[in-house]
Amino acid sequence: MKASGHELTGLVFNIQKFAIQDGPGIRTTVFMKGCPLRCPWCSNPEGMGSAPEIMPSERKCIACKQCLEACASDAISFRAGIREIDWALCSGCLACAEVCPSRALEAVGEYKTVDETLRIVERDRDFYETSGGGVTVSGGEALLQWEFVRDLLKKCQQAGLHTALDTTGYCAWESMQQVLRHTDLVLFDVKHTDPDRHRVKTGVPNDQILRNLEGAASMTKVWLRVPIVRGFNDSEPNMHSTAELAVRVGAEKVSLLPCHHWARDKYRRLGRCYESEAAVGGAEPNGQMLSRWQEILCSHGLAFGVGN
Amino acid sequence: MATAHPLPADERSKKPLPFDWGYGSTPRTSMLRGGLHWKAAVSESELENAAIGLPRVRFREGVKIDMARARIVTDAFRETEGQPVPLQYARMVERLCDEMPVFIKDGELIVGDPNGGANKVRWHPEANVDWMPEAVTTGGFSELVTKEERREIVDEICPFWERRSMAALIKSSLPEEMAPQINSYGAMLSNIWEQGLVIPAYDWEVLFREGLEARIVAAEAKLAELDARVEELDPAEYLAKRYQWQAMVRCGRAIIRYAERLSEMARREAARERDAKRRGELEEMADILERVPARPPRTFHECLQFYWTVEVVAHYFARWGNGCGTRLDQVWWPYYQADIESGQITRKGAVELVECLFLKIQEIGAALDWPPKFAGISGACTLYTADICGTTADGQDASNELSLIIMETLGNLHLSQPPIALRYHAGISPEVVSAAIDLDRMGLGHPSYFNEDLLQTWALKRGWSAEDAKKVQVCACAANNVMGKAMQSTGLASAACMNSLNVLGEVLRQNDQEARCGSVVLAAGKKATEMQSADELLEAYLERVKYYVKITAVSWNIAQQVLMEHKADPCNSFLMDETLERGIDLLRFHKEGDTWPVVTPFGGINTANALAAIERLVFEQKRYTLEELVQVLDTNWSGREAMRQEFLNAPKYGNDDDFADGWAVRLLVGLDEAVGTVKDAWGCSFTMDGSTATGYTMLGLTAGASPDGRLACTTLADGSLSPMAGSDSEGPTAVMNSAAKLPFLHTELFNQRFMATFMEGENKELFAAYLRAWHAKGTIPHIQFNAVSSEELHAAKAKPEEHSDLIVRVAGYSAHFVDLGDHSQDSIIARTEQELG
């Protein structure tokens, strides 16, 4: 987040129209860039870093080599017609993306003002109206840029749009509280109820997250979102404690989000290591595991959904 | 975050077939579907390799040319040479009704067939024989005939028609400069309207209520009355009406005789049948055919057989093809309702009957045509449309149980025919919409949704009265017709197909040269390379369009006059109330209403994208000059891939981008106005129709490289409002927002692709909401959904550039298919194959 002139801007890495699994109805999801967590299963690794960055695509590359000339750090080379990037040398200046004619090198992350973002979001108003949808702000962790998000959601609400916040819950309560004043629904991630397990896999403890959840639930409607990661949070005790937590905070619904490996390619393109399969040991969760989750949620009298 | 997910297994249909035993709700229809002959033809050559001329077309094995029809028709005209035209055509109908081979397949409950055999494809030598000798020898149809049949076609049938066919009569009547414009590739692909295909919209309620005998009596009374007034009448008028009514009476009787032949055959088969149940069915069919269509139907079964017998004779024996739209769920309703109430039939029984009828419709197949044209509409078959839902005369929801049964039937059988036009309005039954989405999910492309309100807007815009506007029906692909009236056929039988990119190409290269065709002149303008903006290009483009429409108008006018003088359709004239009452032919009657001279634009969206790219890269950013662009286009972007990528990645229509969409609006509104300035000889403004069928691939073959980044001889954007494949990357709401920026101008085709998973489980309600938004926008007359097939996914994997718009948020994961890695692509392909079977 930075100020351009006097106007607040946010670093956005994607604005997804026709989002149908980020809350009720047909929605537009604004993905904010930057996240303090490092969950190995994350499906949007391009949303982790807090600065714009390059995400190359081999498929689109036509080997015109314009990037080679544009790169001042000598990070780009061509071997047998294939472009290679030495990430250690890349300065993140984005000059290569500016010259690439085929969008094989694209910058992920763009600073947008609140009004710019609002104008994009408002374009699908007709669809929100017929479907009971609206806008969802997601990430990354959107609350890293809480002032921007607060202003955006406030203006969305003023414009009569339903607002949702999709969050890891890892932030200062004061900033979350300000955003929640303009939020109709929180999609609150609960990755694990055990503090140690949580810290080991995500890199952060969960005490702040759980406190924020209680606070959020006292202010607005909450859906719990649980990424189902095999070998991590699929133990019976965790399933029960997650369900108990949902009951305690009065969550309207629990969304089970089974982990998948579709983002593997993105990690490779970003020059990062995809640890999920190795670290978590997890193949995508099977139907049996999902059924067990559902049984347990049911036994606690909870409504649940898969994917949303 | 946003690790979202696939629907749980139990919410996804894994069943590849609608029933455990396959297709069809009963063993009977399952068996009939198993034995169906599929007659759609496809162009065999890959697009890039196809040569202009006669591409090879491929049929399923066993399909043959129907020699019976060609022989009977040729004999009928030999026999009647020199007689008044209506009587010649009446004789043709009589002989077809009396002599066409009839057959009843095992298990059939609805009988009669436009072809002389279930595996036969009709050929209409009376329309055109020019292409046929080549087509059956070295062209696409050589496998469809025996050696002896080929000889007969080339040495006997074709020579008879060489100077007598409608095509020959029209061609020989045109001014010399006009003739080469006909059926030639370039800016305009004019048709010669050889089919003379005026589409009548009967009032089926009246036909059912009266039966054909009563109409024959009425026509005879008209003849008697005419004779009684002979003294006071102008002799020309007397003769014209006398021939018309005589011809009508003969056609009416011929239809009844055809039913009698079928009845006799059923009776004979019953006598031979050992199975008591089947014997009973055959006897019942014989009874039904004895009664209808001579007399009014009393049951649902009689109603369907009445309907089908008339269709066979009037729509296929008597003329080239169908193209009609009928509100089937409305006109059949009283008979269905009465039978259900009286217990005469169960719902299941009614479904089986409709299945039996739709199997007949599927097997009609298209009539043979010039091979490239034939391949261009091959999938469309007969262009027959089944209208369902809509509103009643007093504005209430007209949906009923038959609307559901009709959709169910197509789903049960997985048929492509008849295409369903679901007339959507604000008060439509949610149950019907839910069933429609289930049908969409199957990936058959049914139904098409039409905005009911805009159908009426269209009719009023075309000058029909408010009363007539209420009787509008969707027919052909996405065209409209008014019940009780007639319209010119659409699609590739329209006045002309315009290859928009070729017009733009001419502006870029030849705008400073005068163009002339006969008396039609296009004055030389400013050289394109001296223009200062894409607006100037657009203006010159529209002037050139007008020039071509004017040329089209001249040949259209003459061709229509030739048809009125040398062709007649007494059979269909007999079935229309007003023509029967007045003793005039359909082809003349048609000229009193809206002749609907239609130009079908192809590549309009490509042209808009081209202008947007030129404005952005040439005039705004000055990255290239127009001169350089034209040079590169002439070499098909050879060696200039980086430049092509820039033009390809310039703003494109379909992404809710105001800059690109603005060009689409300016271009399409401009086209509508430019085309509308030209009138035909009957005072009707030329107009455009978006019924592009599959012609966008064929016309793409003849279009050079274009400034939208397209390579030469590759496909164009499909439909008339659909974005160019691969150019929309913002998803289905953005596409609709783009399309909705255009005011409602005329009939359009707007195709959208969705993964089947968007249409099931909890997503189904969101899909319904998407439809509600489409209707609420109030400007897009049509929308149609294709559930993405696994073939397409395979193609997208192989050629990502052409499929970069493909959205696969099957798992709620935000990605375009082409951006996924191999592993993920394969898993989606596997899942789609599982879902769609």
mmCIF file of C-alpha atoms in Angstrom, chain A residues 14-21 25-26 31 41-44 59-60 62 64 66 101-103 123-124 126-127 130-131 138-140 166-168 189 227 257-266 269 306-307, chain B residues 1-6 8 641-642 645-646 649 656 658 730 732-734 736-737 741 754 758 763 766 769-770 772-773 777 797 800 808-814 818-825 827-828 831:
data_model
loop_
_atom_site.group_PDB
_atom_site.id
_atom_site.type_symbol
_atom_site.label_atom_id
_atom_site.label_comp_id
_atom_site.label_asym_id
_atom_site.label_seq_id
_atom_site.Cartn_x
_atom_site.Cartn_y
_atom_site.Cartn_z
ATOM 1 C CA ASN A 14 -6.104 -10.147 -9.399
ATOM 2 C CA ILE A 15 -9.697 -9.038 -9.723
ATOM 3 C CA GLN A 16 -11.727 -12.120 -10.354
ATOM 4 C CA LYS A 17 -15.127 -11.624 -11.931
ATOM 5 C CA PHE A 18 -17.819 -14.302 -11.736
ATOM 6 C CA ALA A 19 -16.313 -15.605 -8.521
ATOM 7 C CA ILE A 20 -18.824 -18.161 -7.316
ATOM 8 C CA GLN A 21 -17.020 -19.712 -4.393
ATOM 9 C CA GLY A 25 -24.034 -15.428 -5.189
ATOM 10 C CA ILE A 26 -22.023 -14.225 -8.149
ATOM 11 C CA PHE A 31 -7.141 -10.275 -4.339
ATOM 12 C CA TRP A 41 -0.422 -25.601 0.167
ATOM 13 C CA CYS A 42 -1.250 -22.035 -0.829
ATOM 14 C CA SER A 43 -2.811 -21.982 -4.286
ATOM 15 C CA ASN A 44 -1.979 -18.333 -4.925
ATOM 16 C CA ARG A 59 3.711 -21.185 -23.280
ATOM 17 C CA LYS A 60 3.223 -17.610 -24.368
ATOM 18 C CA ILE A 62 7.710 -16.354 -28.700
ATOM 19 C CA CYS A 64 11.569 -12.481 -29.522
ATOM 20 C CA GLN A 66 13.004 -8.113 -26.279
ATOM 21 C CA PRO A 101 4.560 -8.307 -26.635
ATOM 22 C CA SER A 102 3.013 -11.706 -25.932
ATOM 23 C CA ARG A 103 2.338 -11.356 -22.211
ATOM 24 C CA ARG A 123 -19.443 -3.340 -13.426
ATOM 25 C CA ASP A 124 -21.026 -6.601 -12.381
ATOM 26 C CA ASP A 126 -26.511 -6.605 -12.403
ATOM 27 C CA PHE A 127 -25.192 -10.054 -11.610
ATOM 28 C CA THR A 130 -29.953 -11.266 -9.602
ATOM 29 C CA SER A 131 -27.800 -13.701 -7.589
ATOM 30 C CA SER A 138 -9.280 -11.718 -0.414
ATOM 31 C CA GLY A 139 -5.550 -12.237 -0.656
ATOM 32 C CA GLY A 140 -2.772 -12.786 0.250
ATOM 33 C CA ASP A 166 -11.784 -13.472 3.157
ATOM 34 C CA THR A 167 -9.003 -13.481 5.756
ATOM 35 C CA THR A 168 -6.393 -15.600 7.501
ATOM 36 C CA ASP A 189 -9.789 -19.270 7.728
ATOM 37 C CA PRO A 227 -8.511 -25.887 4.006
ATOM 38 C CA LEU A 257 -11.805 -26.352 1.022
ATOM 39 C CA PRO A 258 -9.999 -29.519 -0.002
ATOM 40 C CA CYS A 259 -6.393 -28.848 -0.859
ATOM 41 C CA HIS A 260 -5.327 -29.436 -4.441
ATOM 42 C CA HIS A 261 -2.124 -29.198 -6.385
ATOM 43 C CA TRP A 262 -3.216 -27.089 -9.290
ATOM 44 C CA ALA A 263 -0.883 -24.306 -8.309
ATOM 45 C CA ARG A 264 2.215 -26.443 -8.696
ATOM 46 C CA ASP A 265 2.930 -24.834 -12.041
ATOM 47 C CA LYS A 266 2.680 -21.330 -10.576
ATOM 48 C CA ARG A 269 6.952 -20.170 -12.877
ATOM 49 C CA VAL A 306 -17.633 -27.834 0.022
ATOM 50 C CA GLY A 307 -15.701 -25.246 -1.909
ATOM 51 C CA MET B 1 -6.100 -18.784 0.569
ATOM 52 C CA ALA B 2 -8.859 -19.364 -1.866
ATOM 53 C CA THR B 3 -8.139 -23.018 -1.965
ATOM 54 C CA ALA B 4 -11.615 -23.717 -3.135
ATOM 55 C CA HIS B 5 -13.031 -26.910 -4.429
ATOM 56 C CA PRO B 6 -14.694 -29.418 -6.643
ATOM 57 C CA PRO B 8 -18.565 -33.420 -3.892
ATOM 58 C CA GLU B 641 5.430 -12.546 -34.635
ATOM 59 C CA ALA B 642 6.264 -9.939 -31.991
ATOM 60 C CA GLN B 645 1.409 -10.413 -30.571
ATOM 61 C CA GLU B 646 1.010 -6.699 -29.993
ATOM 62 C CA ASN B 649 -2.943 -8.364 -27.209
ATOM 63 C CA ASP B 656 -15.973 -5.290 -20.519
ATOM 64 C CA ASP B 658 -14.938 0.319 -22.845
ATOM 65 C CA GLU B 730 -12.441 -11.818 -17.971
ATOM 66 C CA PRO B 732 -18.825 -14.702 -18.549
ATOM 67 C CA THR B 733 -20.054 -11.599 -16.731
ATOM 68 C CA ALA B 734 -17.587 -9.415 -18.594
ATOM 69 C CA MET B 736 -22.233 -10.219 -21.221
ATOM 70 C CA ASN B 737 -21.477 -6.686 -20.091
ATOM 71 C CA LYS B 741 -23.355 -2.183 -24.437
ATOM 72 C CA PHE B 754 -19.336 -22.931 -19.639
ATOM 73 C CA PHE B 758 -21.289 -24.429 -13.537
ATOM 74 C CA ASN B 763 -23.981 -23.553 -8.958
ATOM 75 C CA LEU B 766 -26.075 -19.035 -9.858
ATOM 76 C CA ALA B 769 -29.118 -15.832 -11.794
ATOM 77 C CA TYR B 770 -26.785 -15.293 -14.742
ATOM 78 C CA ARG B 772 -31.902 -13.481 -15.090
ATOM 79 C CA ALA B 773 -29.183 -10.854 -15.497
ATOM 80 C CA LYS B 777 -30.047 -6.280 -19.393
ATOM 81 C CA LYS B 797 -4.082 -28.089 -24.484
ATOM 82 C CA PRO B 800 -3.421 -22.653 -26.170
ATOM 83 C CA VAL B 808 -11.983 -23.759 -15.807
ATOM 84 C CA ARG B 809 -13.003 -22.752 -12.398
ATOM 85 C CA VAL B 810 -14.285 -26.236 -11.911
ATOM 86 C CA ALA B 811 -12.712 -26.208 -8.546
ATOM 87 C CA GLY B 812 -13.350 -22.558 -7.885
ATOM 88 C CA TYR B 813 -9.684 -22.055 -8.513
ATOM 89 C CA SER B 814 -9.084 -18.893 -10.399
ATOM 90 C CA VAL B 818 -4.273 -22.599 -20.813
ATOM 91 C CA ASP B 819 -2.434 -21.234 -17.800
ATOM 92 C CA LEU B 820 -2.551 -24.512 -15.938
ATOM 93 C CA GLY B 821 0.259 -27.011 -16.028
ATOM 94 C CA ASP B 822 -0.039 -30.273 -17.902
ATOM 95 C CA HIS B 823 -0.958 -32.246 -14.837
ATOM 96 C CA SER B 824 -3.818 -29.960 -13.924
ATOM 97 C CA GLN B 825 -5.037 -29.798 -17.503
ATOM 98 C CA SER B 827 -7.043 -33.819 -14.435
ATOM 99 C CA ILE B 828 -9.653 -31.385 -15.727
ATOM 100 C CA ARG B 831 -13.080 -34.935 -14.923
#
